[in-house]
Coordinates of C-alpha atoms in Angstrom, one line a residue:
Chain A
X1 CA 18.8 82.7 46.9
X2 CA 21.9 84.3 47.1
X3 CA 23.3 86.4 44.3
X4 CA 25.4 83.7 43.3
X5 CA 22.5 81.4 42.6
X6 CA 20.5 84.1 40.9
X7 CA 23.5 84.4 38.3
X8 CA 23.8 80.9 37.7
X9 CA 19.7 80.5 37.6
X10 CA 19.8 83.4 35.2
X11 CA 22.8 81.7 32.9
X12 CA 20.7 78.4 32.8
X13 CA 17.5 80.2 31.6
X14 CA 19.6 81.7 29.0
X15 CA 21.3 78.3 27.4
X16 CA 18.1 76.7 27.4
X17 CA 16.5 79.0 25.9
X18 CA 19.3 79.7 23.1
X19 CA 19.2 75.7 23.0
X20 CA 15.7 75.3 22.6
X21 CA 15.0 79.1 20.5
X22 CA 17.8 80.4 19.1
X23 CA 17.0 79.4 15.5
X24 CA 13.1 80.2 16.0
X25 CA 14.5 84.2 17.1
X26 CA 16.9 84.2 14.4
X27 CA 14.5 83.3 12.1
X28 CA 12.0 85.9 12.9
X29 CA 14.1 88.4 13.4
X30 CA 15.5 87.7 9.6
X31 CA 12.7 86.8 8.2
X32 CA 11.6 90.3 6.1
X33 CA 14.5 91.7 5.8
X34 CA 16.8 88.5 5.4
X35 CA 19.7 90.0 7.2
X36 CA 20.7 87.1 9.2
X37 CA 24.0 88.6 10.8
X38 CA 22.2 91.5 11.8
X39 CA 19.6 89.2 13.5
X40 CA 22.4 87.3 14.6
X41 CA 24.2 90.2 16.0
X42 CA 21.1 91.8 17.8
X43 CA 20.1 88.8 19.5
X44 CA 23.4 87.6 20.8
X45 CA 23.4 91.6 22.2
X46 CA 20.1 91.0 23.8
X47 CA 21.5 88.0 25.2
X48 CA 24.1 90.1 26.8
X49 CA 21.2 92.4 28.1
X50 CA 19.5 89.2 29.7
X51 CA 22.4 88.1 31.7
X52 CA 22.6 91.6 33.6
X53 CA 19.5 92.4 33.5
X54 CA 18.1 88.5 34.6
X55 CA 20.0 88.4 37.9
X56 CA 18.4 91.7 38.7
X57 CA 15.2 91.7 38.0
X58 CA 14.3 87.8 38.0
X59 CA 13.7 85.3 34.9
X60 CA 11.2 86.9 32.8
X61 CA 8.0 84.3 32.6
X62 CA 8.4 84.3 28.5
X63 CA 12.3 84.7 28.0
X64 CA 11.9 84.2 24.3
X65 CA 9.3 87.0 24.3
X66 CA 11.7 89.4 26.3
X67 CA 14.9 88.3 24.2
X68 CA 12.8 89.4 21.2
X69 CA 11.7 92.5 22.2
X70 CA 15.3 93.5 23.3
X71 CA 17.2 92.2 20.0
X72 CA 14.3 94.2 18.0
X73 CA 15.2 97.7 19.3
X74 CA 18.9 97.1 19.2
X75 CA 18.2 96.3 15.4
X76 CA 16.1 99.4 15.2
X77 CA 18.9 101.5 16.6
X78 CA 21.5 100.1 14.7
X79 CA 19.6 101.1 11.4
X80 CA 19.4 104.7 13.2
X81 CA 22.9 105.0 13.7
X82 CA 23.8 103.8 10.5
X83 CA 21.3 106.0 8.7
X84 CA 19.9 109.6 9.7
X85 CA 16.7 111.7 8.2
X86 CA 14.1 110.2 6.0
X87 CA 16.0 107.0 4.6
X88 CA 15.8 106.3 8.2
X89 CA 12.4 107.1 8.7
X90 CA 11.6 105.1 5.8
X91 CA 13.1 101.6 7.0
X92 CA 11.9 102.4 10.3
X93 CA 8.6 102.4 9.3
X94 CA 9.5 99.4 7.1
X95 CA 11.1 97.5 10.0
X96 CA 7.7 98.9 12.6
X97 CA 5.8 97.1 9.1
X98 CA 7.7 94.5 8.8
X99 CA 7.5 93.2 12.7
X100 CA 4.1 94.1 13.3
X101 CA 3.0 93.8 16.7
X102 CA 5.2 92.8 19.4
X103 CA 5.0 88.9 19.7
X104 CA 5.6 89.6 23.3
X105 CA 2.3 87.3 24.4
X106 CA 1.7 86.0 21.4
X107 CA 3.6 82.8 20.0
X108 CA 6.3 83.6 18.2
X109 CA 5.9 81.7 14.7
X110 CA 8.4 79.1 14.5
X111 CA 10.3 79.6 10.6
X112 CA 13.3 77.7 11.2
X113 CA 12.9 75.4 8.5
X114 CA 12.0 78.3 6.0
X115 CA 15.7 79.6 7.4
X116 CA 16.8 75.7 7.0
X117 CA 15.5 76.4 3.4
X118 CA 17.3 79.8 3.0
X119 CA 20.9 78.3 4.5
X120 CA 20.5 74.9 1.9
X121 CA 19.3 77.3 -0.9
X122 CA 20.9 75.9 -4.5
X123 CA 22.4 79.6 -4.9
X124 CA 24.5 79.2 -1.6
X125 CA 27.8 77.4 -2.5
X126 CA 27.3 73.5 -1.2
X127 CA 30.3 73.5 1.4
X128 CA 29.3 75.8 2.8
X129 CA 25.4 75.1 3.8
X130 CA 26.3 72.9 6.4
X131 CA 28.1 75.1 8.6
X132 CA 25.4 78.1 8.0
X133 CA 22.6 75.7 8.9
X134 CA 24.6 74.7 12.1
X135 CA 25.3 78.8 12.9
X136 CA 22.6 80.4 12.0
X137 CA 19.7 78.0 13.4
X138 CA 21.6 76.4 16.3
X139 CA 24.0 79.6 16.8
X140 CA 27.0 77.4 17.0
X141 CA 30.2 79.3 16.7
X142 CA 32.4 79.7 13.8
X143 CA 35.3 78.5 15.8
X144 CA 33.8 75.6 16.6
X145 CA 32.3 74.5 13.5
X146 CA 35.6 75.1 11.5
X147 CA 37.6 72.6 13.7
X148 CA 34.6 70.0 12.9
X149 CA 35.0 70.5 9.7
X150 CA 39.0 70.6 9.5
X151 CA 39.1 74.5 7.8
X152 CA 40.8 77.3 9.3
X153 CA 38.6 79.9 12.0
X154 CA 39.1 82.7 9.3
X155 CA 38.1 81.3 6.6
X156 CA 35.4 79.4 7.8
X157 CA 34.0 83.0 9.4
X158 CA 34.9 84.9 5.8
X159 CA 32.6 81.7 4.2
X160 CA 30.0 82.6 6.5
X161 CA 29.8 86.4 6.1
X162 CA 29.7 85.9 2.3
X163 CA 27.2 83.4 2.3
X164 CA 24.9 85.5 4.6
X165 CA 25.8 88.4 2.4
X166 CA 24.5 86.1 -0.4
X167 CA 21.4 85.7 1.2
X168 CA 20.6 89.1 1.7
X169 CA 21.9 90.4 -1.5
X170 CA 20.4 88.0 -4.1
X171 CA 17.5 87.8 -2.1
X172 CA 17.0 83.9 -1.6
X173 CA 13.5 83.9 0.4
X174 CA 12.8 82.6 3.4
X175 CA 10.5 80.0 2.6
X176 CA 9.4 76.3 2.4
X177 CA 9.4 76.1 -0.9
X178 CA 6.0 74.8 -2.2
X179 CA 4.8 71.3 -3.5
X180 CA 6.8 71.0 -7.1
X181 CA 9.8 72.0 -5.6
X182 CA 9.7 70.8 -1.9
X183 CA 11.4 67.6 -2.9
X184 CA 14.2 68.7 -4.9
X185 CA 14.9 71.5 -2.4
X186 CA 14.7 69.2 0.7
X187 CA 17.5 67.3 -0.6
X188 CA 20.0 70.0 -0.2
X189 CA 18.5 70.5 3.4
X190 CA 18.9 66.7 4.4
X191 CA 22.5 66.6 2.4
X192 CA 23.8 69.6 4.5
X193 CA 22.6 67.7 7.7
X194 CA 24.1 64.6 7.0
X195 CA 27.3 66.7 6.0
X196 CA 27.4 67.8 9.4
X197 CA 26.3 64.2 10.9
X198 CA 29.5 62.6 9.1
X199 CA 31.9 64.9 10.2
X200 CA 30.8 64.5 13.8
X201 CA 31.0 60.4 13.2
X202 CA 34.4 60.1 12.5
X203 CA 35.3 60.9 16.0
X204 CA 34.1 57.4 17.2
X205 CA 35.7 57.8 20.6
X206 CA 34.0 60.8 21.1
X207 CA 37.2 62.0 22.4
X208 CA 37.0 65.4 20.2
X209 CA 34.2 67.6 22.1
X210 CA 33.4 69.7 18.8
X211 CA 33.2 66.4 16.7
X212 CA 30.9 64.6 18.9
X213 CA 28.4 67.4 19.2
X214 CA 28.4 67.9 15.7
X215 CA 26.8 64.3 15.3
X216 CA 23.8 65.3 18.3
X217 CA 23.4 68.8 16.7
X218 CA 22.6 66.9 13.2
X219 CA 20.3 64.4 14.8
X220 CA 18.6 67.4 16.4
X221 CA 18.3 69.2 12.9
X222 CA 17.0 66.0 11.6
X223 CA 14.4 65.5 14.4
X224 CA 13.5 69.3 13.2
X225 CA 12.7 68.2 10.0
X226 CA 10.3 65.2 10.5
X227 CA 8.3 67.1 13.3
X228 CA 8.2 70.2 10.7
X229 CA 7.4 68.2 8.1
X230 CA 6.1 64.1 8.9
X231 CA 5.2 62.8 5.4
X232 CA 8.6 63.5 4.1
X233 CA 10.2 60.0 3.4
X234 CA 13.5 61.1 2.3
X235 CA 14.0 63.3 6.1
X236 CA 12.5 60.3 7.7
X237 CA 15.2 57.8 6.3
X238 CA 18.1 60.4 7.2
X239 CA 16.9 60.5 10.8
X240 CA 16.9 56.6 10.7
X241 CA 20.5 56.7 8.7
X242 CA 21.8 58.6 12.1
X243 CA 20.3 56.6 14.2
X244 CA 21.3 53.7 13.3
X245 CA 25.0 54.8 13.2
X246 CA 24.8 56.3 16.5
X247 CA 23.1 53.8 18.2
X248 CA 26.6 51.9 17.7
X249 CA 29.0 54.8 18.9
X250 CA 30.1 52.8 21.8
X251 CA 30.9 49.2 19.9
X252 CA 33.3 51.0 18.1
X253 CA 36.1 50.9 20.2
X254 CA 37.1 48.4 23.1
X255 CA 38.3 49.7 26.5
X256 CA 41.7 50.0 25.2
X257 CA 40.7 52.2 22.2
X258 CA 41.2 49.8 19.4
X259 CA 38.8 50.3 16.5
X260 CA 36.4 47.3 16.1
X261 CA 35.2 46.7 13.1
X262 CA 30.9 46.0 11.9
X263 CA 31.6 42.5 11.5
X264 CA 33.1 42.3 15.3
X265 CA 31.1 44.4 17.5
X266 CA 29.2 43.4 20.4
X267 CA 26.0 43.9 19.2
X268 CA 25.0 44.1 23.0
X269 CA 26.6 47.6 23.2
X270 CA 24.5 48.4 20.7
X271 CA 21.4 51.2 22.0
X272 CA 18.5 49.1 21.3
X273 CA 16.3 51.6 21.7
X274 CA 18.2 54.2 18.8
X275 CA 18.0 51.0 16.2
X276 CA 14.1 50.6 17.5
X277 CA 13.5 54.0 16.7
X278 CA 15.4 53.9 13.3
X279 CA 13.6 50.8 12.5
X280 CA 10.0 52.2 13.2
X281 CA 11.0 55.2 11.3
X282 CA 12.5 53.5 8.1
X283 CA 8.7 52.0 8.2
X284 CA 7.2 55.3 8.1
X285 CA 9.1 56.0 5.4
X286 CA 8.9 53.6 3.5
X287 CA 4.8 53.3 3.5
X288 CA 5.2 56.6 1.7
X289 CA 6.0 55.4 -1.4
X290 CA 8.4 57.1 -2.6
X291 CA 12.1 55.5 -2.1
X292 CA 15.4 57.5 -2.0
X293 CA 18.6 57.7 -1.2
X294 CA 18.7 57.9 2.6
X295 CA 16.0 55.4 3.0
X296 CA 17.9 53.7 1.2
X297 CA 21.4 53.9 2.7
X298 CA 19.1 53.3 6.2
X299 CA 17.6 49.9 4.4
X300 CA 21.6 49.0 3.8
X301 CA 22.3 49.8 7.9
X302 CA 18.6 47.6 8.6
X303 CA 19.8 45.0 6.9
X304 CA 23.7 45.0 8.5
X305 CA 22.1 44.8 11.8
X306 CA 19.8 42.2 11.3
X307 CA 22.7 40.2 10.1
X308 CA 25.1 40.7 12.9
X309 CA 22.4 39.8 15.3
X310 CA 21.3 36.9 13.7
X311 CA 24.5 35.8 12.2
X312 CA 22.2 34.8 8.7
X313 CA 23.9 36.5 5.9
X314 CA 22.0 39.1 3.8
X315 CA 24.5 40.0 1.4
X316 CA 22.1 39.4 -2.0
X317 CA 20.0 42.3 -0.4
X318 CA 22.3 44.5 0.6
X319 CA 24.0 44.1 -3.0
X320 CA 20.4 45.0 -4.3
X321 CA 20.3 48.2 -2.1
X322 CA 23.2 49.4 -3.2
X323 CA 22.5 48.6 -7.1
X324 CA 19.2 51.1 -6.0
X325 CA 21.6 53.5 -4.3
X326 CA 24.2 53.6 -7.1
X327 CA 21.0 54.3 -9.6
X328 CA 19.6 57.1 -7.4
X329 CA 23.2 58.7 -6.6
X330 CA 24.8 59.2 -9.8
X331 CA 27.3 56.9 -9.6
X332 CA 28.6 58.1 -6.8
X333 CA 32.0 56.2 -6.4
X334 CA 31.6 56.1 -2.4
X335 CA 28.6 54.1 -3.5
X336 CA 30.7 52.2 -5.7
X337 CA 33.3 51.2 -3.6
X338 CA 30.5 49.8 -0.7
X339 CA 28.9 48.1 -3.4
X340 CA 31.9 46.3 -4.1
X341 CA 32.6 45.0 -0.9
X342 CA 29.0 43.6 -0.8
X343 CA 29.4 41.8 -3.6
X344 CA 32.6 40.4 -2.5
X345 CA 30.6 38.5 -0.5
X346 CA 28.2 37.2 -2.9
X347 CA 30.1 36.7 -5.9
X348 CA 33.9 36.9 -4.7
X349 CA 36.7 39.3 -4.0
X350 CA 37.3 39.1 -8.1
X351 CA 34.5 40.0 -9.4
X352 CA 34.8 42.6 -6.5
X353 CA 37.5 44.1 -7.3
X354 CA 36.4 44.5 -11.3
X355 CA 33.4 46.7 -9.1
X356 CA 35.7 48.9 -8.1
X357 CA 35.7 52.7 -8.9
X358 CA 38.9 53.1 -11.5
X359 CA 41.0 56.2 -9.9
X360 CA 41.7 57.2 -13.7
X361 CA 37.9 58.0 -13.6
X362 CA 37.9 60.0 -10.4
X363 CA 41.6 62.1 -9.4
X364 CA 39.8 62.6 -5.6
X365 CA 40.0 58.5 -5.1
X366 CA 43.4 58.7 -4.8
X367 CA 43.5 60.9 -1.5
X368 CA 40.4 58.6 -0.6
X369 CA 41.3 56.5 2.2
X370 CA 37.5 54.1 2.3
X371 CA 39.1 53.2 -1.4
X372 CA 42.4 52.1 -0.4
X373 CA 41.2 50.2 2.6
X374 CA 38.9 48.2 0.3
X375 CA 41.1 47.6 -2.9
X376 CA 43.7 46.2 0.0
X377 CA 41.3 44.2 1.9
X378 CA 40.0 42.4 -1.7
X379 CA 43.5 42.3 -3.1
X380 CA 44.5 40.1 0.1
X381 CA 41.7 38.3 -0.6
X382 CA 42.7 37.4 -4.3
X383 CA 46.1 36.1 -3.0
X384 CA 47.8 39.4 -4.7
X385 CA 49.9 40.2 -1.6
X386 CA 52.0 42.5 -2.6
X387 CA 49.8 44.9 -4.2
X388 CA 47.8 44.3 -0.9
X389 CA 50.5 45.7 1.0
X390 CA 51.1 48.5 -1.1
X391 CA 47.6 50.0 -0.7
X392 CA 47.4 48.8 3.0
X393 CA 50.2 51.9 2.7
X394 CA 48.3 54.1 0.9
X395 CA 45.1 53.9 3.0
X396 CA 47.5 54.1 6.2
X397 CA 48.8 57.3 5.2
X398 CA 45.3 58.7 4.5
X399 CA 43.9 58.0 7.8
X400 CA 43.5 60.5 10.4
X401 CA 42.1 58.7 13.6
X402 CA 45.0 57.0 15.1
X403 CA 43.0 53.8 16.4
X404 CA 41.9 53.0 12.4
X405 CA 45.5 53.7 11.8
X406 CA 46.5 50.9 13.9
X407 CA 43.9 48.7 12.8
X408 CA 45.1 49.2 9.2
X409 CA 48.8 48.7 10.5
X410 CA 47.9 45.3 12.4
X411 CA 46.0 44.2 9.1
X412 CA 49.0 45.0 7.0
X413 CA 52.0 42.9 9.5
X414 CA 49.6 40.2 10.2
X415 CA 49.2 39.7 5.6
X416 CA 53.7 40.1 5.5
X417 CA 53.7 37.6 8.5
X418 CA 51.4 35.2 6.9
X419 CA 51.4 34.9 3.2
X420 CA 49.0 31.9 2.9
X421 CA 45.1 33.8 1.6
X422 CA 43.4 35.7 4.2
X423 CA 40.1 34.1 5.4
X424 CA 39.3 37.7 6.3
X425 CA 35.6 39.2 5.6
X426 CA 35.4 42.6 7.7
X427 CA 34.2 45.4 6.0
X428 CA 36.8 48.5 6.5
X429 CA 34.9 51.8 6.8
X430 CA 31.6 50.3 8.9
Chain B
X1 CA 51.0 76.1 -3.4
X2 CA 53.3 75.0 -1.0
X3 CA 52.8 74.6 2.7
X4 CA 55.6 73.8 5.5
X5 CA 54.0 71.5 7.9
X6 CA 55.9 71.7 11.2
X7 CA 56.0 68.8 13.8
X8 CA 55.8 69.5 17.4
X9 CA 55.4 66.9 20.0
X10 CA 56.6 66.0 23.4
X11 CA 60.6 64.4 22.9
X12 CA 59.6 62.5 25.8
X13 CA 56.5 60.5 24.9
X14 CA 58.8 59.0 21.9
X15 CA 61.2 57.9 24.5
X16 CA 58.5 56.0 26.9
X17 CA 57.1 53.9 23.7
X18 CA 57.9 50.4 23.4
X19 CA 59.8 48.9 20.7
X20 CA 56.6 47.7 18.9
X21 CA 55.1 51.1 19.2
X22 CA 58.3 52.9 17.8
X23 CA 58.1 50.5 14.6
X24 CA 54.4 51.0 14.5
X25 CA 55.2 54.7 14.8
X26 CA 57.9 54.9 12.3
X27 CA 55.7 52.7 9.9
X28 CA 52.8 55.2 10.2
X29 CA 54.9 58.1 8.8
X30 CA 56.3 56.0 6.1
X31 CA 52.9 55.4 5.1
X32 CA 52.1 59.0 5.1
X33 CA 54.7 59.9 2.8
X34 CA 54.0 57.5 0.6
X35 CA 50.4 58.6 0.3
X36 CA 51.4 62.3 0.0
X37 CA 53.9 60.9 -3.3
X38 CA 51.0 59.1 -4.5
X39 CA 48.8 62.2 -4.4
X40 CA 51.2 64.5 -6.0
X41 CA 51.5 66.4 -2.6
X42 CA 54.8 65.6 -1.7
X43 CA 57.8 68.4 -2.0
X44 CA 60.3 67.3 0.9
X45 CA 60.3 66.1 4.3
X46 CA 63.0 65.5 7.2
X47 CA 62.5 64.1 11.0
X48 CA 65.2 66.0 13.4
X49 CA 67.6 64.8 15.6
X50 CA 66.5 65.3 19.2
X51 CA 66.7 68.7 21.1
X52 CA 69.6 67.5 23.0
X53 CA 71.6 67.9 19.7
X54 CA 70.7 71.1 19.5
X55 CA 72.9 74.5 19.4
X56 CA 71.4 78.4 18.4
X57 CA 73.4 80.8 17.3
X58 CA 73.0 84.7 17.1
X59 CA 75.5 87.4 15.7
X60 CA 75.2 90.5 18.4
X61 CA 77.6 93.7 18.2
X62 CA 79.3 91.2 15.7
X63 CA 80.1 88.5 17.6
X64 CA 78.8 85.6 17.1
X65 CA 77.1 83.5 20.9
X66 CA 76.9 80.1 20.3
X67 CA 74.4 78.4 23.1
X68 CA 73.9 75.2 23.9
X69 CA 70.2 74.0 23.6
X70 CA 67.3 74.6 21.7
X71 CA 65.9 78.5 20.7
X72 CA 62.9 77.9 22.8
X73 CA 61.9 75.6 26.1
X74 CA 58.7 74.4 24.9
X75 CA 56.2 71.6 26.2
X76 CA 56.3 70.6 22.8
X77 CA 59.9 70.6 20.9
X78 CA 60.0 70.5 16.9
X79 CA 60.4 67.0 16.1
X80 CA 60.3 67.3 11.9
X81 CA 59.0 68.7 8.5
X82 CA 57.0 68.2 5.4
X83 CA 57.2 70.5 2.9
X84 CA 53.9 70.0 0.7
X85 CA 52.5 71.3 -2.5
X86 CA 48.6 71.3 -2.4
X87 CA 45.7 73.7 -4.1
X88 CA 44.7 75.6 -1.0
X89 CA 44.6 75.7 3.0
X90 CA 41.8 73.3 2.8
X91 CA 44.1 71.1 0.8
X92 CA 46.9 71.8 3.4
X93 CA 44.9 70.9 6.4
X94 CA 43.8 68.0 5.4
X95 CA 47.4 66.8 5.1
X96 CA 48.1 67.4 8.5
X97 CA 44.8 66.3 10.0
X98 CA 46.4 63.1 8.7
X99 CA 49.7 63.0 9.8
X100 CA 50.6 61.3 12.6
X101 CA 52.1 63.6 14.1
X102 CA 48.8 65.5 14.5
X103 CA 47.7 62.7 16.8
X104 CA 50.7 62.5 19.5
X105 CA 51.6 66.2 18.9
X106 CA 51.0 69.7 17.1
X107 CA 51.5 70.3 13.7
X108 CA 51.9 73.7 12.3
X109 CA 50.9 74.7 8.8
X110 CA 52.0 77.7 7.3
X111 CA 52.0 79.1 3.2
X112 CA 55.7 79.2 2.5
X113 CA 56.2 82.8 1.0
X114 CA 56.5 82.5 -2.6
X115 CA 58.5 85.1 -4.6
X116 CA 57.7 86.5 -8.1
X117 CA 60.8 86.3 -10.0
X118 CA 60.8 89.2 -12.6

């Protein structure tokens, strides 16, 4: 091999094995003293070693074992340089206590979901336990994650130092929490996830890089979960929840761009094999005994697909689920407004409109664009065309992807160009 | 607090849009502004003439150079404002991950600077 192919063999090794072992490392390296940014700092150095050192001396036969090794002494020197005499000698001997033996041969114990834990701990504030589950286990960086999540690169990296500080500081363990808390504490775990998974699903065209990975990198964190811990129902129904979303990425838009909605999609562009696995793992779940809201939410996306390939309407059901959902989710008025549309189709656009969320209730459904794209679809529905216009406007302006945009925009003309009742039953937001 | 969104974009893209499209277009940032009014967001907001109208002037050894043109030759020219009134950045980015100008172009957010009168 020439050296060029020894640098690029050497470059592979290293992104699989940050891939495959970043959070594992990061873990372990954090795991006494719960200083994640120095873990993170010593083994993105000891990454740096392994890319000079690699095309030299070959691929070690256990890279994990070697990037170890290397990030442990440059977190032991660190402490030396920032400390001299006995305090030194003290957290030495602490850190020589804390590591025991070098893992080199050994396997190294896989704590990323105690990190999960740690990142999704109640004491870290909720915005915020997303991003540091996506950095800290799957070393994403800050850059990256705050254009997924639409906040600037400064202060997503300030959010992250202080919520690693927090960690360390107020000493939230790294642990899976034990069996009287495990399910209460696994929801903020599967919430941060699916935080992550949405943002990544409103690119649909999978034309914003940063976006698109986001919804693989949650799936991957999902799949985490479930191997770490099978006889979880509530992770297994979030896995199924993605799934089934992603197996209908590419329906979402025709050739041109256009956003199709639910109700339309070729249901032959759907990946059979993503709703097969999502269906076989809502049945896992749910042979648990023990429903919530994800199962849930994946019973709702079971039951749209079922329809759409059969063409025999379910709506009774999915109305149900969501009575189940809106019971479990405190009223959540995202809940609410999905609701409605269901039951626009059992019991009329009406009634569904009375289901609506009131805004006086809820300030944040006013910048809400899901809310004004319903309360326009039903009010067209009623006849009440003018009003239907004016929140066709509203959930215009709110949109950010420009192929929704136009799909609201087309809706809109095509209600001024034809006042007669709209026969129309798409679902906006699917 | 308020936040200037600038507009950048390419002069030219505007120009190669159909008629339909420049309705569509136009139609789009009416709806915008209507949603920022209905939030409470909304301070001010202007679209520009194109750069051809444009003219800089400087004072230098106190004369005043008038130029013909815009002050910089950009890829992207300034097309438009909206001046906003929102809680935070986050508040402020959102806003203009929504305009449509953000989808054909650039848009700029900045904090406008806010003096304490004493």
């Amino acid at each position: 091999m020439d050296s060029h192919e020894v640098d690029a063999q050497a470059h592979s090794t290293a992104e699989a094995v940050a891939r495959r072992s970043y959070g594992k490392l990061v873990a372990f390296l954090a795991a006494r003293t719960r200083d994640v940014a120095a873990a993170e700092d010593a083994l993105s150095e000891a990454f740096a070693s392994a890319l000079t050192d690699w095309p030299r001396n070959g691929c070690p036969g256990n890279p994990e074992a070697w990037l170890l090794t290397v990030a442990r002494r440059k977190m032991i020197d660190s402490i030396r340089r920032r400390q001299s005499g006995e305090l030194a000698a003290e957290q030495l001997l602490h850190e020589a206590e804390t590591f025991g033996p070098d893992p080199a041969d050994a396997e190294i114990p896989d704590r990323r979901l105690a990190l999960m834990f740690a990142c999704a701990h109640p004491a870290i504030e909720a915005g915020i336990r997303a991003p540091l589950m996506l950095q800290v286990v799957l070393g994403l960086d800050a850059e990256m994650i705050a254009s997924a999540f639409l906040m600037s690169p400064a202060a997503m990296g300030q959010r992250l130092v202080r919520a690693k500080n927090k960690i360390r500081q107020a000493g939230i363990p790294f642990r899976i929490p034990g069996r009287e808390d495990l399910r209460d504490r696994l929801e903020t775990v599967l919430d941060a996830i699916y935080a992550a998974f949405t943002e990544g699903w409103i690119d649909a065209a999978g034309t914003d890089v940063a976006r698109r990975d986001l919804a693989g990198e949650a799936i991957f964190l999902g799949q985490l979960v479930t191997a770490l811990l099978p006889a979880e129902p509530e992770a297994l129904g979030l896995l199924a929840l993605m799934f089934y979303a992603e197996a209908r990425r590419h329906a979402r838009r025709n050739p041109q761009g256009d956003y199709i909605p639910l109700a339309e999609q070729d249901s032959a562009l759907w990946n059979q094999q993503m709703i097969d696995d999502a269906e076989a793992l809502l049945l896992r779940a749910c042979a648990l005994g023990s429903i919530g809201r994800y199962q849930l939410e994946a019973a709702i996306q079971s039951a749209h697909v079922a329809r759409c390939r059969t063409g025999q309407a379910n709506w009774p059901a999915v109305v149900e689920l969501y009575d189940a959902l809106l019971s479990v989710s405190n009223n959540s008025p995202v809940v609410t407004i999905n609701r409605a549309l269901a039951i626009a189709e059992t019991l009329g656009a009406t009634a569904a409109l009375d289901a609506l969320p009131k805004t006086a209730a809820d300030a944040r459904l006013t910048e809400y664009q899901p809310y004004w794209a319903a309360r326009a679809e039903l009010l067209a529905r009623t006849g009440a065309r003018d009003e239907a216009l004016q929140a066709y406007e509203i959930a215009i302006g709110l949109e950010r992807d420009p192929s929704v945009r136009r799909f609201l925009q087309d809706r809109q003309s095509s209600l001024e160009n034809c006042p007669a009742r709209s026969k129309h039953s798409r679902r906006p937001g699917c | 607090m308020k936040y200037l969104l600038t507009l950048y974009a390419e002069e030219a893209g505007w120009s190669r849009m159909t008629e339909a499209q420049k309705q569509q277009g136009v139609a789009a940032y009416n709806a915008y502004s209507e949603a920022l009014k209905k939030a409470g967001a909304y301070v001010a907001a202007n679209r520009l003439q194109p750069i051809a109208t444009a003219t800089t002037v400087r004072v230098a050894d106190g004369k005043p150079q008038v130029l013909n043109g815009p002050y910089a030759d950009t890829k992207e020219q300034l097309g438009g404002f909206y001046l906003i009134d929102v809680p935070d950045l986050d508040g402020a980015l959102s806003w203009a991950a929504r305009c449509p100008g953000a989808s054909h172009g650039t848009v700029e957010v900045r904090p406008i600077w806010e003096y304490t009168t004493s």
